[in-house]
mmCIF file of C-alpha atoms and ligand atoms in Angstrom:
data_model
loop_
_atom_site.group_PDB
_atom_site.id
_atom_site.type_symbol
_atom_site.label_atom_id
_atom_site.label_comp_id
_atom_site.label_asym_id
_atom_site.label_seq_id
_atom_site.Cartn_x
_atom_site.Cartn_y
_atom_site.Cartn_z
ATOM 1 C CA MET R 1 134.070 152.577 92.437
ATOM 2 C CA LYS R 2 130.244 152.675 92.876
ATOM 3 C CA ALA R 3 129.806 149.259 91.201
ATOM 4 C CA SER R 4 132.338 147.585 93.392
ATOM 5 C CA ARG R 5 131.507 149.061 96.455
ATOM 6 C CA LEU R 6 128.106 147.715 95.962
ATOM 7 C CA LEU R 7 129.091 144.337 95.269
ATOM 8 C CA LEU R 8 130.869 144.146 98.357
ATOM 9 C CA ILE R 9 127.455 144.952 100.072
ATOM 10 C CA ILE R 10 126.053 141.780 98.079
ATOM 11 C CA VAL R 11 128.484 139.156 99.429
ATOM 12 C CA LEU R 12 128.153 140.718 102.745
ATOM 13 C CA LEU R 13 124.107 140.521 102.864
ATOM 14 C CA ALA R 14 124.296 136.705 101.327
ATOM 15 C CA LEU R 15 126.828 135.749 103.561
ATOM 16 C CA GLY R 16 124.709 137.148 106.462
ATOM 17 C CA VAL R 17 121.339 135.092 104.743
ATOM 18 C CA ALA R 18 124.018 131.713 104.625
ATOM 19 C CA ALA R 19 124.797 131.908 108.256
ATOM 20 C CA ILE R 20 120.881 132.234 109.695
ATOM 21 C CA VAL R 21 119.901 129.398 107.230
ATOM 22 C CA PHE R 22 122.482 127.196 108.014
ATOM 23 C CA ALA R 23 121.940 127.920 112.110
ATOM 24 C CA THR R 24 118.354 127.287 111.681
ATOM 25 C CA ARG R 25 118.259 124.763 110.128
ATOM 26 C CA PRO R 26 117.152 120.891 111.794
ATOM 27 C CA ASN R 27 119.538 118.155 111.253
ATOM 28 C CA SER R 28 116.889 116.403 109.004
ATOM 29 C CA GLN R 29 118.955 113.815 109.108
ATOM 30 C CA ASN R 30 119.171 112.465 112.707
ATOM 31 C CA ASN R 31 115.013 113.199 112.259
ATOM 32 C CA THR R 32 114.624 110.327 109.432
ATOM 33 C CA ALA R 33 116.825 108.096 112.027
ATOM 34 C CA ASN R 34 115.205 108.796 114.952
ATOM 35 C CA THR R 35 111.493 108.665 112.612
ATOM 36 C CA GLN R 36 112.809 105.238 110.555
ATOM 37 C CA GLU R 37 113.676 103.693 114.448
ATOM 38 C CA ALA R 38 110.031 105.029 115.859
ATOM 39 C CA LYS R 39 108.404 102.839 112.501
ATOM 40 C CA GLN R 40 109.714 99.758 112.948
ATOM 41 C CA GLU R 41 109.399 99.356 116.844
ATOM 42 C CA ILE R 42 105.629 99.662 115.888
ATOM 43 C CA ILE R 43 103.757 96.997 113.850
ATOM 44 C CA LYS R 44 100.500 99.050 112.313
ATOM 45 C CA PRO R 45 97.592 97.187 110.714
ATOM 46 C CA ILE R 46 97.731 97.308 107.583
ATOM 47 C CA ILE R 47 94.788 98.000 105.770
ATOM 48 C CA VAL R 48 94.767 98.199 101.449
ATOM 49 C CA THR R 49 91.754 99.940 99.696
ATOM 50 C CA THR R 50 90.704 99.977 95.873
ATOM 51 C CA LEU R 51 89.510 102.930 95.168
ATOM 52 C CA PHE R 52 91.151 106.535 95.893
ATOM 53 C CA PRO R 53 86.885 108.170 98.399
ATOM 54 C CA PHE R 54 87.162 104.655 100.325
ATOM 55 C CA TYR R 55 91.537 105.033 100.753
ATOM 56 C CA ASP R 56 90.954 109.063 102.127
ATOM 57 C CA ILE R 57 88.249 108.436 103.764
ATOM 58 C CA THR R 58 90.127 105.301 105.705
ATOM 59 C CA SER R 59 93.506 107.306 105.915
ATOM 60 C CA GLN R 60 91.362 109.576 108.171
ATOM 61 C CA LEU R 61 89.677 107.880 110.082
ATOM 62 C CA VAL R 62 92.418 105.669 111.399
ATOM 63 C CA GLY R 63 95.311 108.464 111.133
ATOM 64 C CA GLU R 64 98.538 107.407 112.492
ATOM 65 C CA ASN R 65 97.570 104.210 113.609
ATOM 66 C CA ALA R 66 97.510 101.967 110.568
ATOM 67 C CA GLU R 67 99.488 101.714 107.444
ATOM 68 C CA VAL R 68 96.794 102.491 104.485
ATOM 69 C CA SER R 69 97.492 101.651 100.949
ATOM 70 C CA LEU R 70 96.072 102.483 97.708
ATOM 71 C CA LEU R 71 95.844 98.897 95.364
ATOM 72 C CA LEU R 72 95.473 100.976 92.122
ATOM 73 C CA PRO R 73 99.227 102.524 91.274
ATOM 74 C CA PRO R 74 98.345 106.294 90.646
ATOM 75 C CA GLY R 75 96.784 107.107 87.089
ATOM 76 C CA VAL R 76 95.762 104.043 86.783
ATOM 77 C CA GLU R 77 92.058 103.668 85.672
ATOM 78 C CA PRO R 78 89.710 101.656 87.764
ATOM 79 C CA HIS R 79 87.477 99.883 84.915
ATOM 80 C CA ALA R 80 89.739 98.004 83.497
ATOM 81 C CA PHE R 81 91.706 96.711 86.348
ATOM 82 C CA GLU R 82 92.324 94.145 87.366
ATOM 83 C CA PRO R 83 94.737 92.906 89.991
ATOM 84 C CA THR R 84 98.043 91.367 89.305
ATOM 85 C CA PRO R 85 99.335 87.992 91.836
ATOM 86 C CA GLN R 86 101.694 90.474 93.896
ATOM 87 C CA ASP R 87 98.053 92.402 94.635
ATOM 88 C CA ILE R 88 96.093 89.163 95.801
ATOM 89 C CA ILE R 89 99.767 88.678 98.167
ATOM 90 C CA LYS R 90 98.730 92.173 99.228
ATOM 91 C CA ILE R 91 95.410 91.882 99.921
ATOM 92 C CA GLN R 92 95.634 87.949 101.311
ATOM 93 C CA GLU R 93 98.304 89.580 104.207
ATOM 94 C CA ALA R 94 96.546 92.714 104.973
ATOM 95 C CA ASP R 95 94.256 92.812 108.630
ATOM 96 C CA VAL R 96 91.469 94.226 106.379
ATOM 97 C CA PHE R 97 90.664 94.882 103.126
ATOM 98 C CA ILE R 98 87.976 97.390 101.696
ATOM 99 C CA TYR R 99 87.015 97.413 98.427
ATOM 100 C CA SER R 100 84.051 99.849 96.691
ATOM 101 C CA GLY R 101 80.745 97.037 95.431
ATOM 102 C CA ASP R 102 81.098 94.176 93.474
ATOM 103 C CA VAL R 103 79.819 96.055 90.447
ATOM 104 C CA MET R 104 82.803 98.550 90.334
ATOM 105 C CA GLU R 105 85.301 95.272 90.650
ATOM 106 C CA PRO R 106 83.725 92.029 89.898
ATOM 107 C CA TRP R 107 87.156 90.810 90.595
ATOM 108 C CA VAL R 108 86.844 91.175 94.329
ATOM 109 C CA ALA R 109 84.594 88.041 94.476
ATOM 110 C CA SER R 110 87.038 85.054 93.919
ATOM 111 C CA ILE R 111 89.613 86.809 95.830
ATOM 112 C CA VAL R 112 87.232 86.919 98.884
ATOM 113 C CA ALA R 113 86.332 83.535 98.271
ATOM 114 C CA ASN R 114 89.791 82.221 98.635
ATOM 115 C CA ILE R 115 90.787 84.926 101.538
ATOM 116 C CA PRO R 116 92.581 83.446 105.324
ATOM 117 C CA GLU R 117 89.661 84.718 108.202
ATOM 118 C CA SER R 118 92.250 86.953 109.515
ATOM 119 C CA VAL R 119 91.398 89.205 106.361
ATOM 120 C CA LYS R 120 89.019 91.701 107.958
ATOM 121 C CA VAL R 121 86.692 92.598 104.667
ATOM 122 C CA ILE R 122 84.499 95.730 104.031
ATOM 123 C CA ASN R 123 82.444 96.542 101.096
ATOM 124 C CA ALA R 124 81.893 100.031 101.235
ATOM 125 C CA SER R 125 78.613 99.524 99.079
ATOM 126 C CA ASP R 126 77.059 97.943 101.706
ATOM 127 C CA GLY R 127 73.418 99.419 102.349
ATOM 128 C CA ILE R 128 73.651 101.716 99.396
ATOM 129 C CA ASN R 129 71.482 101.837 96.937
ATOM 130 C CA LEU R 130 72.661 102.116 93.165
ATOM 131 C CA ILE R 131 71.396 103.871 90.702
ATOM 132 C CA GLU R 132 70.399 102.018 87.307
ATOM 133 C CA SER R 133 71.802 104.159 84.698
ATOM 134 C CA THR R 134 69.886 105.755 82.064
ATOM 135 C CA ASP R 135 71.554 106.361 79.590
ATOM 136 C CA ASP R 136 69.868 106.520 76.411
ATOM 137 C CA HIS R 137 72.764 105.062 74.181
ATOM 138 C CA SER R 138 70.479 102.132 75.020
ATOM 139 C CA HIS R 139 68.629 102.755 72.100
ATOM 140 C CA ASP R 140 71.016 101.991 69.981
ATOM 141 C CA ASP R 141 70.226 98.503 70.303
ATOM 142 C CA GLU R 142 67.769 98.351 68.218
ATOM 143 C CA HIS R 143 70.113 99.023 65.907
ATOM 144 C CA GLY R 144 71.969 96.229 65.917
ATOM 145 C CA HIS R 145 75.084 97.423 68.315
ATOM 146 C CA GLU R 146 76.394 95.364 70.314
ATOM 147 C CA ASP R 147 74.789 95.083 74.155
ATOM 148 C CA GLU R 148 78.090 94.469 75.950
ATOM 149 C CA LYS R 149 78.492 98.544 74.976
ATOM 150 C CA LYS R 150 76.201 99.894 77.707
ATOM 151 C CA GLU R 151 77.375 97.604 80.447
ATOM 152 C CA ASN R 152 79.625 97.513 82.873
ATOM 153 C CA LYS R 153 82.236 95.080 83.555
ATOM 154 C CA SER R 154 80.075 92.942 85.551
ATOM 155 C CA GLY R 155 76.946 92.808 83.221
ATOM 156 C CA SER R 156 74.339 94.586 85.013
ATOM 157 C CA ASN R 157 73.287 98.298 83.633
ATOM 158 C CA LEU R 158 74.261 99.379 87.556
ATOM 159 C CA ASP R 159 75.678 102.484 87.986
ATOM 160 C CA PRO R 160 79.085 102.197 90.774
ATOM 161 C CA HIS R 161 79.819 105.850 91.005
ATOM 162 C CA PHE R 162 78.108 105.990 94.082
ATOM 163 C CA TRP R 163 80.418 108.045 96.030
ATOM 164 C CA LEU R 164 79.327 111.021 93.950
ATOM 165 C CA ASP R 165 76.416 111.668 96.106
ATOM 166 C CA PHE R 166 77.450 112.923 98.931
ATOM 167 C CA ASN R 167 74.658 110.730 101.050
ATOM 168 C CA ASN R 168 75.921 107.727 99.687
ATOM 169 C CA THR R 169 80.134 108.942 100.413
ATOM 170 C CA ILE R 170 78.659 109.601 104.441
ATOM 171 C CA ILE R 171 77.103 105.759 104.803
ATOM 172 C CA ALA R 172 80.288 104.517 103.561
ATOM 173 C CA THR R 173 81.776 106.493 105.747
ATOM 174 C CA ASN R 174 79.938 104.809 108.853
ATOM 175 C CA THR R 175 80.522 101.313 107.591
ATOM 176 C CA ILE R 176 83.932 101.821 107.060
ATOM 177 C CA SER R 177 84.348 103.304 111.079
ATOM 178 C CA LYS R 178 82.006 100.909 112.475
ATOM 179 C CA ALA R 179 84.029 98.071 110.940
ATOM 180 C CA ILE R 180 87.299 99.450 112.179
ATOM 181 C CA SER R 181 86.137 99.816 115.529
ATOM 182 C CA GLU R 182 85.123 96.558 115.729
ATOM 183 C CA LEU R 183 89.023 95.651 115.672
ATOM 184 C CA ASN R 184 90.081 98.035 118.157
ATOM 185 C CA ILE R 185 92.651 99.827 116.058
ATOM 186 C CA VAL R 186 92.022 103.046 116.900
ATOM 187 C CA ASP R 187 90.893 104.459 120.273
ATOM 188 C CA ASN R 188 86.992 104.914 119.166
ATOM 189 C CA ASN R 189 87.266 108.469 121.403
ATOM 190 C CA ASN R 190 89.217 109.248 118.097
ATOM 191 C CA LEU R 191 87.700 107.837 115.505
ATOM 192 C CA ASP R 192 84.234 109.220 116.409
ATOM 193 C CA GLN R 193 85.867 111.931 115.968
ATOM 194 C CA ASN R 194 87.759 111.724 112.887
ATOM 195 C CA LYS R 195 84.391 110.153 111.185
ATOM 196 C CA ASN R 196 82.014 113.272 112.631
ATOM 197 C CA ASN R 197 84.608 115.300 110.909
ATOM 198 C CA ILE R 198 84.357 113.848 107.877
ATOM 199 C CA VAL R 199 81.221 113.737 108.323
ATOM 200 C CA THR R 200 80.567 116.710 108.690
ATOM 201 C CA ALA R 201 82.626 117.940 105.608
ATOM 202 C CA LEU R 202 80.454 115.798 102.917
ATOM 203 C CA GLU R 203 77.369 117.601 104.677
ATOM 204 C CA GLN R 204 79.315 120.945 104.106
ATOM 205 C CA LEU R 205 80.056 119.589 100.247
ATOM 206 C CA ASP R 206 76.605 118.535 99.906
ATOM 207 C CA THR R 207 75.572 122.461 101.049
ATOM 208 C CA ASP R 208 77.409 123.966 98.806
ATOM 209 C CA TYR R 209 76.803 122.195 95.611
ATOM 210 C CA SER R 210 72.835 122.418 96.950
ATOM 211 C CA ASN R 211 73.510 126.013 96.605
ATOM 212 C CA THR R 212 75.316 126.543 94.120
ATOM 213 C CA LEU R 213 74.008 124.327 91.662
ATOM 214 C CA SER R 214 70.267 125.671 92.027
ATOM 215 C CA LYS R 215 71.946 128.866 90.399
ATOM 216 C CA CYS R 216 72.560 127.591 87.003
ATOM 217 C CA THR R 217 71.539 129.086 84.072
ATOM 218 C CA ASN R 218 72.840 125.877 82.101
ATOM 219 C CA LYS R 219 71.306 123.406 83.498
ATOM 220 C CA THR R 220 72.922 120.595 81.177
ATOM 221 C CA ILE R 221 76.802 118.876 82.030
ATOM 222 C CA LEU R 222 78.043 117.390 78.593
ATOM 223 C CA GLN R 223 80.834 115.926 79.282
ATOM 224 C CA ALA R 224 83.377 113.708 76.604
ATOM 225 C CA GLY R 225 83.925 110.640 79.259
ATOM 226 C CA HIS R 226 82.065 108.010 80.704
ATOM 227 C CA ARG R 227 79.196 107.856 82.667
ATOM 228 C CA THR R 228 80.510 108.558 86.032
ATOM 229 C CA PHE R 229 78.499 111.774 86.870
ATOM 230 C CA GLU R 230 74.946 110.444 87.248
ATOM 231 C CA TYR R 231 74.189 110.703 91.041
ATOM 232 C CA LEU R 232 75.418 114.127 91.429
ATOM 233 C CA ALA R 233 73.449 114.847 87.791
ATOM 234 C CA ARG R 234 70.095 113.184 89.789
ATOM 235 C CA LYS R 235 70.423 114.636 92.807
ATOM 236 C CA TYR R 236 70.943 118.725 91.842
ATOM 237 C CA ASN R 237 68.301 118.273 88.807
ATOM 238 C CA LEU R 238 70.978 118.435 86.246
ATOM 239 C CA GLU R 239 70.633 116.779 82.817
ATOM 240 C CA TYR R 240 73.990 114.671 81.904
ATOM 241 C CA VAL R 241 75.174 113.605 78.493
ATOM 242 C CA THR R 242 78.083 111.771 77.992
ATOM 243 C CA THR R 243 80.504 110.001 74.866
ATOM 244 C CA GLU R 244 80.547 106.628 76.016
ATOM 245 C CA GLU R 245 78.855 104.443 78.855
ATOM 246 C CA LEU R 246 79.363 103.326 82.922
ATOM 247 C CA SER R 247 82.669 102.326 81.469
ATOM 248 C CA PRO R 248 85.271 104.416 79.927
ATOM 249 C CA ASN R 249 85.349 102.827 76.369
ATOM 250 C CA SER R 250 88.485 103.441 74.295
ATOM 251 C CA ASP R 251 86.141 103.548 70.934
ATOM 252 C CA THR R 252 83.807 106.133 71.046
ATOM 253 C CA SER R 253 81.915 106.540 67.830
ATOM 254 C CA ALA R 254 81.982 110.109 65.508
ATOM 255 C CA GLN R 255 77.761 109.251 66.348
ATOM 256 C CA ASP R 256 78.976 109.708 69.853
ATOM 257 C CA ILE R 257 81.099 112.977 69.338
ATOM 258 C CA ALA R 258 78.513 114.155 66.827
ATOM 259 C CA LYS R 259 75.063 114.309 69.474
ATOM 260 C CA LEU R 260 77.380 116.157 71.720
ATOM 261 C CA VAL R 261 78.195 118.382 69.347
ATOM 262 C CA GLN R 262 74.760 118.971 68.640
ATOM 263 C CA LYS R 263 74.010 119.209 72.421
ATOM 264 C CA VAL R 264 76.405 121.853 72.588
ATOM 265 C CA ARG R 265 74.660 124.542 70.443
ATOM 266 C CA GLU R 266 71.265 123.193 71.505
ATOM 267 C CA THR R 267 72.162 123.847 74.687
ATOM 268 C CA LYS R 268 74.009 126.904 74.946
ATOM 269 C CA ALA R 269 76.519 125.461 76.705
ATOM 270 C CA LYS R 270 79.522 127.389 77.519
ATOM 271 C CA ALA R 271 81.979 124.444 78.643
ATOM 272 C CA ILE R 272 82.010 120.840 77.635
ATOM 273 C CA PHE R 273 83.895 118.693 80.628
ATOM 274 C CA SER R 274 86.571 116.298 79.702
ATOM 275 C CA GLU R 275 86.880 112.746 82.633
ATOM 276 C CA GLU R 276 90.254 112.887 84.532
ATOM 277 C CA LEU R 277 93.357 110.952 83.873
ATOM 278 C CA VAL R 278 93.201 110.292 80.111
ATOM 279 C CA GLU R 279 93.972 112.779 77.581
ATOM 280 C CA PRO R 280 90.737 114.998 76.697
ATOM 281 C CA ARG R 281 91.341 114.253 73.311
ATOM 282 C CA ILE R 282 87.723 113.979 72.483
ATOM 283 C CA ALA R 283 86.942 117.042 74.390
ATOM 284 C CA ASN R 284 89.706 118.957 72.534
ATOM 285 C CA THR R 285 87.729 117.556 69.179
ATOM 286 C CA ILE R 286 84.758 118.872 70.080
ATOM 287 C CA SER R 287 85.678 121.667 71.889
ATOM 288 C CA SER R 288 87.682 122.714 68.843
ATOM 289 C CA GLU R 289 84.137 122.576 66.228
ATOM 290 C CA THR R 290 82.425 124.308 68.731
ATOM 291 C CA GLY R 291 84.320 126.723 70.024
ATOM 292 C CA VAL R 292 83.537 126.767 73.521
ATOM 293 C CA PRO R 293 86.856 125.626 76.185
ATOM 294 C CA VAL R 294 87.592 122.423 78.498
ATOM 295 C CA LEU R 295 87.256 122.200 81.873
ATOM 296 C CA GLU R 296 87.659 119.373 83.667
ATOM 297 C CA LEU R 297 85.134 116.433 86.241
ATOM 298 C CA ASN R 298 87.082 114.674 88.342
ATOM 299 C CA GLY R 299 85.216 111.558 89.205
ATOM 300 C CA ALA R 300 87.667 110.883 91.926
ATOM 301 C CA HIS R 301 88.371 106.911 91.410
ATOM 302 C CA ASN R 302 91.907 107.161 91.272
ATOM 303 C CA ILE R 303 94.297 110.389 91.227
ATOM 304 C CA SER R 304 97.399 111.448 89.665
ATOM 305 C CA SER R 305 101.300 110.815 90.977
ATOM 306 C CA GLU R 306 101.044 114.448 91.677
ATOM 307 C CA GLN R 307 98.080 114.612 93.485
ATOM 308 C CA PHE R 308 98.691 111.636 95.852
ATOM 309 C CA GLN R 309 102.199 113.672 96.952
ATOM 310 C CA ALA R 310 100.386 116.250 97.261
ATOM 311 C CA LYS R 311 98.503 114.595 98.965
ATOM 312 C CA THR R 312 95.018 115.967 97.824
ATOM 313 C CA SER R 313 92.011 114.792 98.931
ATOM 314 C CA PHE R 314 88.059 113.873 97.943
ATOM 315 C CA VAL R 315 86.773 116.813 99.109
ATOM 316 C CA ASP R 316 89.806 119.210 97.871
ATOM 317 C CA ILE R 317 89.019 117.493 94.278
ATOM 318 C CA MET R 318 85.118 117.895 94.511
ATOM 319 C CA ARG R 319 85.483 121.756 95.679
ATOM 320 C CA LYS R 320 87.424 121.622 92.254
ATOM 321 C CA ASN R 321 84.862 120.099 90.860
ATOM 322 C CA LEU R 322 82.243 122.663 91.901
ATOM 323 C CA GLU R 323 84.621 125.470 90.759
ATOM 324 C CA ASN R 324 84.640 123.884 87.545
ATOM 325 C CA LEU R 325 80.271 123.584 87.036
ATOM 326 C CA SER R 326 80.090 126.716 88.618
ATOM 327 C CA ILE R 327 82.365 128.472 85.381
ATOM 328 C CA GLY R 328 80.574 125.569 83.251
ATOM 329 C CA LEU R 329 76.746 125.973 83.759
ATOM 330 C CA GLU R 330 76.999 129.755 84.312
ATOM 331 C CA CYS R 331 75.551 129.151 88.186
ATOM 332 C CA LYS R 332 75.003 132.817 89.836
HETATM 333 ZN ZN1 LIG P 401 83.768 105.107 86.279
#
């Protein structure tokens, strides 16, 4: 008897909940149709960006006033990226094309040379001095290693990862904002407000990095991956050792791994950092060799599909990096 009465109560409760859910549920089909109609009516300017940081900044600057797209498919490694014929058409048909610079994207030069005048081209690294990598891998040259290895794709030793110095990201934000303001895509008051919000968030990030990273027991970032964080390391007075050069290199040598293993022991490191969007195979090897855990440092060149869906921002990625740095470098 007791059991059947309990069952009855459960059934009644379930019916009650179902009734409330149906009563409060919005008519989602109609909403979608309305939104689609609204979208078709307004033809928005099209902005094509290459790397994630500038996609994120531009999206925040223009809000709903333009259609911003990221040329690199989510998860794709940008150093080896070459645009497809469809990508080139996409750039040629855009109103604005924003790229990160000629060192990171040497393929842009030939596209820009043949681009219609109607496309406004913005180089996000305008006015920014790229640093020269101080990578000590260059000593290898004396022992007959190929020169190509230490260089990035454009053949120089300039480091293209300038967005990892937040002052540079602010300069790029101003450059993009100024160029967009000349196109009258967004009401200039809104644009200014959006720009100020981004700059404030980046300044806060710099302050937080500065405060946290000045209190670390360990001052060396050891990363299994390519040389991405030199801007950040220099800015906050940290040493930076990696297994690869300025571009990802699939054939990391046993020597490079041994060097990092030795550094883990020498510096009594508490973590080895991996990079984003690749299997942390080398990091795991060093981890099992030394017993220290692997933590990710995300260079934000590009994001994964999951992060894209979740609307992860550049600042979100940098906050997670600071958390991991704080653990790995024991910042009090
Ligand atoms: Zn890189």
